[in-house]
XYZ file of C-alpha atoms in Angstrom:
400
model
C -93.909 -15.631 -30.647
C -90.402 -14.551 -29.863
C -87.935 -15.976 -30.954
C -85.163 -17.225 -27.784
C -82.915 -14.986 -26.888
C -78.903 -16.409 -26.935
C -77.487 -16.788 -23.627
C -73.954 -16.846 -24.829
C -73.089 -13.412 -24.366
C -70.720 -11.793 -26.783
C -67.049 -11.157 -25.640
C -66.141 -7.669 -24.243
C -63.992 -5.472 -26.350
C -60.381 -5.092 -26.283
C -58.055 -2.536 -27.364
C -54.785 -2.947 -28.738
C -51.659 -0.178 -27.979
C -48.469 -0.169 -29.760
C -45.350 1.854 -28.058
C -42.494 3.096 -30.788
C -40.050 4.467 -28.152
C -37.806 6.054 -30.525
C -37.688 9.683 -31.288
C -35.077 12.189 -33.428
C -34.813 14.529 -30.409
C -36.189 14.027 -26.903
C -38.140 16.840 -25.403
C -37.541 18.550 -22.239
C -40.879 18.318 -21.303
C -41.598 14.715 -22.000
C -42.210 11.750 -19.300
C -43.343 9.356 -22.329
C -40.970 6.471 -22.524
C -38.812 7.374 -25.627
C -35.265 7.443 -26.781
C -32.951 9.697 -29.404
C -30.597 8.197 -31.673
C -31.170 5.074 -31.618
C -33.270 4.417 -35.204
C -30.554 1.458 -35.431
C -32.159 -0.805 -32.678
C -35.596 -0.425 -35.112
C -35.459 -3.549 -36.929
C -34.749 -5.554 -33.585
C -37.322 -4.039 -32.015
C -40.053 -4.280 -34.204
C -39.161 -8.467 -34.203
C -40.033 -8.174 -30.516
C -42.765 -6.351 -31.205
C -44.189 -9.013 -33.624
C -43.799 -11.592 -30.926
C -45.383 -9.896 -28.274
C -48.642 -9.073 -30.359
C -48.263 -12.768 -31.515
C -48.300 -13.668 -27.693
C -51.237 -11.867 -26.174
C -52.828 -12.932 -29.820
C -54.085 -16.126 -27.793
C -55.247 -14.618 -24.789
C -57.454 -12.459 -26.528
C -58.678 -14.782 -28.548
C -62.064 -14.129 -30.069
C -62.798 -10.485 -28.603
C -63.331 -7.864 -30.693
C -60.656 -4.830 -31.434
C -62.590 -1.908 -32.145
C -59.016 0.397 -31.823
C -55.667 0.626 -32.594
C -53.236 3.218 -31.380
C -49.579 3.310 -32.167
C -48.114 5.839 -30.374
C -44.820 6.783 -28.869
C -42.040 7.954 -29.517
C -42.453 9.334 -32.996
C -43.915 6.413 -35.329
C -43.623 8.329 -38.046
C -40.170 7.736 -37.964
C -41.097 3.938 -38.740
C -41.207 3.137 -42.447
C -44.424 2.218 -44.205
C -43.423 -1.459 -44.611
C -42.756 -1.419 -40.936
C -46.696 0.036 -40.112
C -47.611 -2.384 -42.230
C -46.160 -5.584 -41.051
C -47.179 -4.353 -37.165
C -51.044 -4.082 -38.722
C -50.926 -7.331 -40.590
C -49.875 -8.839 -36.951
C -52.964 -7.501 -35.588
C -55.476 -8.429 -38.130
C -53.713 -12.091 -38.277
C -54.410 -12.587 -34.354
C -56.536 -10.270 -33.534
C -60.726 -9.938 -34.626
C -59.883 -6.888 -35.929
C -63.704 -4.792 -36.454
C -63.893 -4.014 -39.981
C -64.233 -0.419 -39.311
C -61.559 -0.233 -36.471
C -60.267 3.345 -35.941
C -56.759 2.936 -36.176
C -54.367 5.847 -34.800
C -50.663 6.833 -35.546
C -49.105 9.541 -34.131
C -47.096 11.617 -35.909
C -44.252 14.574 -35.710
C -44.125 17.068 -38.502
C -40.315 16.971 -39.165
C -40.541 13.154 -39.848
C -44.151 13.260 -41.883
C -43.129 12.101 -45.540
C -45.872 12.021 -48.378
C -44.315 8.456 -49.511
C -44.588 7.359 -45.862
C -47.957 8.677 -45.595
C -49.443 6.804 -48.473
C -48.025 3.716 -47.265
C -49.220 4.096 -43.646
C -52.935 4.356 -45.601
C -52.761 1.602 -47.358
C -51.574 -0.301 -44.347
C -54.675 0.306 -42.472
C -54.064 3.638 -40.543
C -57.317 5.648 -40.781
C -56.317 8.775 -38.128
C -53.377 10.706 -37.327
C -52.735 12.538 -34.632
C -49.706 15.395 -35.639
C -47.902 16.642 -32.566
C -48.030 20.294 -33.705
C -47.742 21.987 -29.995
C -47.619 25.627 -30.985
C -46.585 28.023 -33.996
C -44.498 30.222 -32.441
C -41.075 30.012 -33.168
C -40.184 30.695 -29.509
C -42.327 28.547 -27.795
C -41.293 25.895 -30.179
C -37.374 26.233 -29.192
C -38.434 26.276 -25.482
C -39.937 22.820 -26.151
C -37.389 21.378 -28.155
C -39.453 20.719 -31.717
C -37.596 20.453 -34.700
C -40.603 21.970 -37.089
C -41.833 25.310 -37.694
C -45.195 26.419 -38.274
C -44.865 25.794 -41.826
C -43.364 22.513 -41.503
C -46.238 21.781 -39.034
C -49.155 22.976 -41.267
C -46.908 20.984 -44.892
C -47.311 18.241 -42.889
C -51.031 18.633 -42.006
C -51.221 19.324 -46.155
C -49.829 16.249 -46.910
C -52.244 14.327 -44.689
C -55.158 15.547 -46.195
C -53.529 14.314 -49.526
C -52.490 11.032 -48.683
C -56.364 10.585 -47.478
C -56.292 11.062 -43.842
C -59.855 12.453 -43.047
C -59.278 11.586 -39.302
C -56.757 14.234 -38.121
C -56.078 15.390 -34.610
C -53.653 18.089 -33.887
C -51.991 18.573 -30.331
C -51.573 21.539 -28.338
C -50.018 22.770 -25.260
C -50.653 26.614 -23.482
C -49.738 27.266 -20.193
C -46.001 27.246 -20.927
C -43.233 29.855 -19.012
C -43.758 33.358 -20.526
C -47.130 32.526 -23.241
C -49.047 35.031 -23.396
C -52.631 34.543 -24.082
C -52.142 36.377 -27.348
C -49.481 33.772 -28.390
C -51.553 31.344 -27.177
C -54.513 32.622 -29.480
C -52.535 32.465 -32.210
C -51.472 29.241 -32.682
C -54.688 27.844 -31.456
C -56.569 29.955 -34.415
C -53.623 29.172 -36.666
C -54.168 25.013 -36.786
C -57.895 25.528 -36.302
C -58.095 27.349 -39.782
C -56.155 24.394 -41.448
C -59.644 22.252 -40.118
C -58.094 19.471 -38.000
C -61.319 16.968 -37.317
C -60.333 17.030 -33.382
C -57.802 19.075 -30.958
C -56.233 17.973 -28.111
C -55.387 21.085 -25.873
C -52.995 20.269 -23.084
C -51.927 22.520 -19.971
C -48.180 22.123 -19.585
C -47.852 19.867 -16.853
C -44.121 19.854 -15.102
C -43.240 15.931 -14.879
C -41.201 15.086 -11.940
C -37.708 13.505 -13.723
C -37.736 15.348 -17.246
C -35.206 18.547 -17.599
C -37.467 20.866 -17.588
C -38.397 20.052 -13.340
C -35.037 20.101 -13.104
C -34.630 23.809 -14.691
C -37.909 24.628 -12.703
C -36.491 23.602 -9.559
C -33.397 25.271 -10.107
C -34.771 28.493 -10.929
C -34.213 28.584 -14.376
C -37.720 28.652 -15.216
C -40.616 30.125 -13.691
C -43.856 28.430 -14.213
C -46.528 29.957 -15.898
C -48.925 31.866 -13.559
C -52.258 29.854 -13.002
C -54.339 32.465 -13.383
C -52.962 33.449 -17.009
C -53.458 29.461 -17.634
C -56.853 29.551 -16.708
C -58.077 32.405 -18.598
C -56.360 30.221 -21.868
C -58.183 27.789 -20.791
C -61.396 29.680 -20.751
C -61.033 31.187 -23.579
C -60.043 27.879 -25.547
C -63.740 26.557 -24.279
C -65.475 29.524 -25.785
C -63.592 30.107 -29.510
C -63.795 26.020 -30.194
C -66.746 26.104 -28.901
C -67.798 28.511 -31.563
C -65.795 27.244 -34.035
C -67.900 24.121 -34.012
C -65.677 21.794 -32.087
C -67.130 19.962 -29.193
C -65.916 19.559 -25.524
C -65.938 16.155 -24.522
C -63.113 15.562 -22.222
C -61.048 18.151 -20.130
C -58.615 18.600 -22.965
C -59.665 17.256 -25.848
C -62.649 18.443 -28.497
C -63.899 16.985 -31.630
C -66.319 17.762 -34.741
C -68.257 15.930 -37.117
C -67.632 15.049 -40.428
C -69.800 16.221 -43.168
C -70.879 12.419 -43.723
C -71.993 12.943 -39.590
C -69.562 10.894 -37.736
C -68.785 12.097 -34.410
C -64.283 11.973 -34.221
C -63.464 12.092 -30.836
C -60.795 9.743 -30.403
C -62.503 6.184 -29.726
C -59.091 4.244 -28.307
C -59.330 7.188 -25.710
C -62.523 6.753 -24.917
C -61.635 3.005 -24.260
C -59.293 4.346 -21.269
C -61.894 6.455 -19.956
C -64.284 4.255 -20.099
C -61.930 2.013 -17.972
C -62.098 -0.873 -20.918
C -59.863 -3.149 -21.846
C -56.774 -2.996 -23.852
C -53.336 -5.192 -25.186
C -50.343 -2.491 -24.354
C -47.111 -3.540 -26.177
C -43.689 -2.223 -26.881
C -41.262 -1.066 -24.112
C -42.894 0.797 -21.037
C -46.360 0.538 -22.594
C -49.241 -0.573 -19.770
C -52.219 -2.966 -20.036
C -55.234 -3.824 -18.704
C -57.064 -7.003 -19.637
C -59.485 -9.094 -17.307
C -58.807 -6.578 -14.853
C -55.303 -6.818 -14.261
C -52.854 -3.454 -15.073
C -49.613 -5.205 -16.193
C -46.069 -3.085 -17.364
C -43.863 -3.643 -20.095
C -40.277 -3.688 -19.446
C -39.001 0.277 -20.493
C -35.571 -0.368 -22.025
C -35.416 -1.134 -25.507
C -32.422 -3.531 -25.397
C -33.937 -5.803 -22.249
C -37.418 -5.744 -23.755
C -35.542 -7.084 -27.048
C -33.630 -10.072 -25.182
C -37.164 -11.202 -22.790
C -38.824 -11.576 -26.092
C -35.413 -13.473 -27.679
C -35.727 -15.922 -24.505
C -39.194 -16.351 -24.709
C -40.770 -18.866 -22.429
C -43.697 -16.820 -20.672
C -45.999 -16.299 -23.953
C -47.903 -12.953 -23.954
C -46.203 -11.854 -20.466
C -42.317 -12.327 -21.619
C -41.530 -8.870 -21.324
C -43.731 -8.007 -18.361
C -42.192 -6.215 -15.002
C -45.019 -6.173 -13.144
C -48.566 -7.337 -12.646
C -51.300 -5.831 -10.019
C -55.161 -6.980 -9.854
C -57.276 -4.477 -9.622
C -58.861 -4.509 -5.559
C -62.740 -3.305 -5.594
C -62.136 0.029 -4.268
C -59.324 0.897 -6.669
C -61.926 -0.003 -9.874
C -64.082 2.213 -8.123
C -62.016 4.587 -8.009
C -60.583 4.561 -11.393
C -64.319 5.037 -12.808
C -64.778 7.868 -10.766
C -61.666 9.798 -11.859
C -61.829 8.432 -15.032
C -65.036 9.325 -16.023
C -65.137 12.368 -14.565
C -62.684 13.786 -17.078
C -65.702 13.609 -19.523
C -67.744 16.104 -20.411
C -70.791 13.624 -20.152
C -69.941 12.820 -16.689
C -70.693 9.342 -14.966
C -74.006 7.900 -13.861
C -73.725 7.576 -10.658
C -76.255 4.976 -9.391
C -74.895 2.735 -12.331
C -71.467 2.775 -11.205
C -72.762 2.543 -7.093
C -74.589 -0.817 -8.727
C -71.786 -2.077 -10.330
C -69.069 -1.389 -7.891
C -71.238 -2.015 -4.389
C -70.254 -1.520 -1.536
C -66.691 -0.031 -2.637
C -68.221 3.139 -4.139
C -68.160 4.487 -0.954
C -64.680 5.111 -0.544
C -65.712 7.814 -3.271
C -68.604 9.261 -2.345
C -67.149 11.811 0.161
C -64.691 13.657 -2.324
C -67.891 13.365 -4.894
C -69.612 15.337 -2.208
C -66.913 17.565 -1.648
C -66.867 18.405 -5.294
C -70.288 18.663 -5.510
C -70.849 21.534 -1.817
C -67.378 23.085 -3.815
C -69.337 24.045 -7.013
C -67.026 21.839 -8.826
C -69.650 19.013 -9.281
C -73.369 19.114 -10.059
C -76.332 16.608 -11.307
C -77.760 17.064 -14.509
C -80.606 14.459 -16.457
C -79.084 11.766 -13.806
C -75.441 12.035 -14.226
C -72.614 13.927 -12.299
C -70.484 15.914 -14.139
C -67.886 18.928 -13.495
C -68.631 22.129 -13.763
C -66.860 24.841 -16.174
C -65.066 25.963 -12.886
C -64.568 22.091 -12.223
C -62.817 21.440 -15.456
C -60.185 24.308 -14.368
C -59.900 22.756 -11.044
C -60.473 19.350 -11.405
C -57.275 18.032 -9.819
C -58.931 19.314 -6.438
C -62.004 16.913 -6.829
C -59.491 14.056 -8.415
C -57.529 13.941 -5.383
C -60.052 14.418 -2.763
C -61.199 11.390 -4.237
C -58.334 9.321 -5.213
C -56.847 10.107 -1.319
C -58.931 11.393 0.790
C -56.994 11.450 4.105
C -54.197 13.449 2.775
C -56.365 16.235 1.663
């Protein structure tokens, strides 16, 4: 006889995102919502912080966090102590899983061995080192403060504080890389064995410097064509290097105990899940509701001061999610994985608003940028270069 089955269903996941908006220098490049010279406002912040997570502690209550990402910013500007208090906060409010990936990101010129061990001990179980490229050049152009060296010391110093989670980021596609230079600094951090890679195409951000210096002819963007044959290429050498595509830009590898590392909080967006955003300017979306964080450091401080609205005190700005915009999210969304999305699954789920889809999904698909495989619908290699085409065909199809 079988034994009843519970009809209490267990709570849906939820993700937890921590934004440190501070940084040493702030990049040309960068849209992220971050701020030089202003380590001073730290301690204040991180109060806030505390009182946020402490906030949306209750109305999360009793769903598991299966991820943690702090990001930024530069959090490894943040002292260990300071890593360690945020974590605390999350395992005292939060059911934090026992085996919880747990993310920091990092930038070499800030990566300290003492800060390192402490950030271990706190909790933090992958890093994810902002390397971008080793060429002194290209390095200038994007305003790092590390070398290659510096960048591959601190990538040493991981390894030896424990970190056996380690993604590096890239970017190709800038003005004047060459696909040589490009090569190089991919095969350059692949032969220190990072566990994952995130390979970004330079995208020009409306409102950072550099679209200003693009628009007034200072810089000339990088010719698609080039960018696509780095992008090829990339495929092909991680591919053989043993790394796995499974998202347009980002590619992972096993460990020798087995474990698959692509990046699990990631996935969570993707995967259009739920997740706690905190910190100024980070985003939500819990119980299917996108909510914003106020962006300046100094007003998210004071709503959190004043209090009075629980988890939402620092909130700007609330939107429920219609149907058709969920369905379109999941389409978009999951299309930027390699696996693809099951199609009849999501026309179940969503209903009736999967149609506002299904022509660009067509589109893609009489384009040669979609196609079915074992009951899914996935890009294509071309697809992954032009992917943007099938996004916005789908996103807005009456502009197109």
């Amino acid at each position: 006889m079988n034994a009843p089955s519970d009809p209490t269903p267990s709570p849906a996941p939820v993700s937890v995102y921590v934004h440190v908006p501070f940084c040493t220098v702030k990049c040309a490049y960068c849209d992220f919502n971050s701020y030089a010279g202003m380590e001073e406002a730290i301690p204040a912040w991180e109060s806030a912080l505390l009182t946020e997570l402490r906030g949306w502690s209750a109305a999360v209550a009793g769903r598991p966090v299966p991820t943690v990402f702090i990001g930024g910013g530069t959090p490894s500007l943040l002292e260990g102590a300071s890593i360690g208090r945020i974590l605390d906060a999350v395992r005292a409010g939060y059911a934090l899983d026992d085996d919880a990936e747990i993310t920091l990101e990092a930038n070499p010129e800030s990566v300290r061995a003492e800060r390192l061990t402490a950030y271990r001990a706190a909790g933090v179980n992958r890093l994810s080192i902002g390397v971008q490229s080793l060429d002194p050049g290209e390095l200038r152009f994007l305003d790092r403060l590390h070398d290659a060296e510096r960048a591959h010391d601190a990538f040493a110093a991981a390894r030896a504080a424990g970190f056996d989670n380690i993604n590096c980021d890239l970017i190709f596609g800038l003005p004047g890389q060459s696909p040589e230079s490009w090569r190089r600094s991919l095969e350059g951090v692949a032969a220190w064995g990072p566990d994952h890679l995130s390979c970004y195409g330079l995208t020009v951000e409306e409102g950072t410097p550099l679209a200003q210096r693009v628009a007034e002819g200072r810089v000339t963007e990088a010719d698609p064509d080039v960018v696509a044959e780095m992008s090829e290429w990339t495929e092909e050498r991680l591919a053989a290097l043993g790394y796995r595509q499974y998202e347009i830009s980002n590619w992972a590898r096993a460990d020798t105990a087995g474990r698959d590392r692509a990046c699990r909080h990631n996935l969570v967006y993707w995967r259009q899940g739920d997740y706690v955003g905190v910190g100024p300017g980070a985003h939500g979306f819990v119980g299917g509701v996108r909510y914003a964080v106020e962006r300046s450091p100094a007003r998210y401080v004071a709503a959190l001061a004043a209090g009075g609205a629980g988890a939402r005190a620092a909130v700007v700005s609330e939107e429920s999610v219609d149907p058709a915009t969920a369905a379109v999210d999941a389409a978009v969304l999951g299309l930027r994985l390699n696996a693809g999305i099951d199609e009849a699954a999501l026309r179940s789920r969503h209903g009736a608003a999967w149609g506002v889809v299904e022509p660009g999904l067509r589109w893609g698909e009489e384009s040669g940028l979609l196609e079915r495989s074992n009951g899914r619908l996935r890009l294509t290699r071309r697809g992954r270069r032009l992917a943007n085409e099938v996004f916005v065909r789908v996103v807005a199809p009456e502009v197109v």
